[in-house]
Short mmCIF file of C-alpha atoms in Angstrom, two decimals:
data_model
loop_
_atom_site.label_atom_id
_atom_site.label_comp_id
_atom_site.label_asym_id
_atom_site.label_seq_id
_atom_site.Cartn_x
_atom_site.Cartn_y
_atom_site.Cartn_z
CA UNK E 1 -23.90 47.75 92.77
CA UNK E 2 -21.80 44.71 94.20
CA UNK E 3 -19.87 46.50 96.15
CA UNK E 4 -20.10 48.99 98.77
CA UNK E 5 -22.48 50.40 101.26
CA UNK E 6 -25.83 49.14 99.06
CA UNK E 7 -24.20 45.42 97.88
CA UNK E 8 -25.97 42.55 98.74
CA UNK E 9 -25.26 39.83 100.89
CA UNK E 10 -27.38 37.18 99.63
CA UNK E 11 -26.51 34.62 97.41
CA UNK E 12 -29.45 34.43 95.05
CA UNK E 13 -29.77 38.46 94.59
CA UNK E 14 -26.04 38.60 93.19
CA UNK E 15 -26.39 35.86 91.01
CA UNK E 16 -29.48 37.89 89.72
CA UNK E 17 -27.34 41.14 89.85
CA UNK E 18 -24.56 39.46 87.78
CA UNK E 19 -25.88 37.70 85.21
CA UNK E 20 -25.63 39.17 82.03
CA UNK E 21 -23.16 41.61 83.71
CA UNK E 22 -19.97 42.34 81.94
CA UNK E 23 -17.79 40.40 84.86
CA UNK E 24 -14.35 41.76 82.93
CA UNK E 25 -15.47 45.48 83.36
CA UNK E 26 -12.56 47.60 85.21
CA UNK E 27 -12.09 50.58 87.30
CA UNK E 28 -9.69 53.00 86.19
CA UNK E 29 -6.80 51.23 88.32
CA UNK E 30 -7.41 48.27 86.39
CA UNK E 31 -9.28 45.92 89.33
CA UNK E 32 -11.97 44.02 88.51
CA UNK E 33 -15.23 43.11 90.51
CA UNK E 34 -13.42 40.20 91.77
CA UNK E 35 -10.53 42.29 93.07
CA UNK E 36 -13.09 44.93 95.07
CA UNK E 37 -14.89 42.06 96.42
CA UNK E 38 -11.34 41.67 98.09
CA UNK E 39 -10.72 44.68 98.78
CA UNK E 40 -14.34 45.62 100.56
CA UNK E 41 -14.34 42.58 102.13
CA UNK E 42 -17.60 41.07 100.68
CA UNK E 43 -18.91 37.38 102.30
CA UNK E 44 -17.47 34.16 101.49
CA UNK E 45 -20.89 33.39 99.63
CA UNK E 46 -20.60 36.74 97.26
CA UNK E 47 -17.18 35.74 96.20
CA UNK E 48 -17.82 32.11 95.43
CA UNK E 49 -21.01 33.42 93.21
CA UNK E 50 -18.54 35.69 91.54
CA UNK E 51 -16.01 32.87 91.07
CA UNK E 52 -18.70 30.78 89.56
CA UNK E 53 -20.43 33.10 87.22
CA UNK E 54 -17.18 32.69 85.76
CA UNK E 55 -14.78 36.19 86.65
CA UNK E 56 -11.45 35.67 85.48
CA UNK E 57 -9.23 35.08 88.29
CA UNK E 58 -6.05 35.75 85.90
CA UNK E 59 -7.04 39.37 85.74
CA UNK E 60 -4.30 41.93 87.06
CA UNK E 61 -4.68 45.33 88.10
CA UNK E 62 -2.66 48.67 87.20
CA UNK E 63 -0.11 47.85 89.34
CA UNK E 64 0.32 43.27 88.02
CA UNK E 65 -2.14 42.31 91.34
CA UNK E 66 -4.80 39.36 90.61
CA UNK E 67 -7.38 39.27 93.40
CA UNK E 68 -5.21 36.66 94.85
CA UNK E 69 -2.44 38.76 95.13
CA UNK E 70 -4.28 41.35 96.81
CA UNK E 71 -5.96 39.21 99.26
CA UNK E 72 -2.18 38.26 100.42
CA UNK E 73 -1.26 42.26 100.63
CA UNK E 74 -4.21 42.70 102.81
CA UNK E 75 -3.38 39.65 104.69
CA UNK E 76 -7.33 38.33 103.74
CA UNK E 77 -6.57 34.41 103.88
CA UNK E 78 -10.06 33.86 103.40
CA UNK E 79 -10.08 34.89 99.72
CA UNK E 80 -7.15 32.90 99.20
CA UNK E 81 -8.52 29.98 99.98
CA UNK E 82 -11.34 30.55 98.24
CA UNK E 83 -9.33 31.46 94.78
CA UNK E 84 -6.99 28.36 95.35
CA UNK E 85 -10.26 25.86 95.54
CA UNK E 86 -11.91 26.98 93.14
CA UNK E 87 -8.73 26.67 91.12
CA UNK E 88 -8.46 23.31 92.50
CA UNK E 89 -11.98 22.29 91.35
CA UNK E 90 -11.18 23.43 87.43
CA UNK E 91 -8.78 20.25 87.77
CA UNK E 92 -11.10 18.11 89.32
CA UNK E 93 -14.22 19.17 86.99
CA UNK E 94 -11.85 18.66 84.05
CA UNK E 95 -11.99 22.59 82.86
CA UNK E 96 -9.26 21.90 80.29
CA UNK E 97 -10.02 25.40 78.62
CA UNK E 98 -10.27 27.15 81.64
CA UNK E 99 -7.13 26.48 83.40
CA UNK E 100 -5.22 26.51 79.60
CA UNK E 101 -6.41 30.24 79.80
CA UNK E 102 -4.93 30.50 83.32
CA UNK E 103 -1.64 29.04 82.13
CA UNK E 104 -1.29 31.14 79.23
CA UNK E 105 -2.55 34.29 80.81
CA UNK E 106 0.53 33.69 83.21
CA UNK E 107 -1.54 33.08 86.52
CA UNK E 108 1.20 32.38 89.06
CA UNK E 109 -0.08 30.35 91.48
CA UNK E 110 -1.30 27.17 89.93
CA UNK E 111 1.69 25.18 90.68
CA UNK E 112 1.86 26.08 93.79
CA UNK E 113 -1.69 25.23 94.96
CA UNK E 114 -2.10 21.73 96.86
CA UNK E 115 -4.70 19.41 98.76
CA UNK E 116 -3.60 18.24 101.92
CA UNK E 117 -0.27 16.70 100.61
CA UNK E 118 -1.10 16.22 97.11
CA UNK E 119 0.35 18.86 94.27
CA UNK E 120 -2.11 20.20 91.58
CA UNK E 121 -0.23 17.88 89.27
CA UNK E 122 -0.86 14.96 91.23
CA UNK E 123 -4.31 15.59 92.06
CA UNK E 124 -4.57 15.98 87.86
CA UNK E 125 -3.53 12.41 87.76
CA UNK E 126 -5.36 11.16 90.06
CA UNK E 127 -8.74 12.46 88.87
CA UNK E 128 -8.65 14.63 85.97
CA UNK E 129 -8.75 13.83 82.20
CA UNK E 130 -5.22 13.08 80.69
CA UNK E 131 -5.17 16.46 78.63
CA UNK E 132 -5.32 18.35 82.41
CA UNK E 133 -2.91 16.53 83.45
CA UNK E 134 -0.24 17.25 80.75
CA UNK E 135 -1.25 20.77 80.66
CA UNK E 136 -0.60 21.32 84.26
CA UNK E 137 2.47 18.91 84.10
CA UNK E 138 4.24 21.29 81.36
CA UNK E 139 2.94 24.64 83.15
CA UNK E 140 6.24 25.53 84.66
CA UNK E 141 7.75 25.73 81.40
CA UNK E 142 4.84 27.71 79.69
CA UNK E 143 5.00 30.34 82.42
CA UNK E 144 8.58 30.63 82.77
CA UNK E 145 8.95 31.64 78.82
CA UNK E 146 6.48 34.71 79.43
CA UNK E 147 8.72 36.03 82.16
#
């Protein structure tokens, strides 16, 4: 129902549509909502609902694609963005568990996200409980022992 011809494009109607909705549910390629909302181009607004109702962003697909990486493969900069912010907002809201889960799940593109000139790591010090700060400070060697 969130995506395709009949999906809505209005924030407060998904929000309705997806709560209670089982946002880890997959397709038999292994995508998840987040990655169709990619994929059929859904609004900035949709997505952002999605992010915040709490998808998992870590997710991969059949073939190792998050919804980031698919956004880059269909050259969709918008979504992107909008993963990498929200990202970015986990470390200034102090989501300790959230972006541990991120780290551990291997999500590959937390040390490379930035504000303006400032690293993830830095931004972490600047504004984020110590705990974030360490966690995203020994990411690099967490991820690289999973690969």
């Amino acid at each position: 129902m969130f995506c395709g011809a009949g999906a809505p494009y209005d924030e407060k109607i998904t929000q309705r549509v997806l709560k209670g909705s089982d946002l880890t549910a997959r397709d038999n390629a292994g995508q998840t909502i987040l990655h169709w909302a990619v994929t059929v181009n859904q609004s900035e607004s949709n997505v952002k609902v999605l992010l915040n109702s709490g998808v998992d962003i870590s997710s991969r697909d059949c073939q190792g694609r998050t919804a980031r990486d698919l956004a880059e493969k269909l050259n969709r900069p918008m979504y992107v963005r909008l993963i990498d912010n929200h990202v970015i907002r986990l470390v200034k809201e102090k989501k300790f568990e959230q972006l541990e889960r991120l780290i551990l799940q291997n999500y590959d593109h937390i040390l490379d996200l930035s504000e303006g000139n400032k690293t993830l790591t830095e931004i972490a010090k600047k504004s984020s409980a110590k705990n974030v700060y360490e966690i995203l400070k020994f990411a690099a060697p967490i991820q690289v022992s999973f690969t």
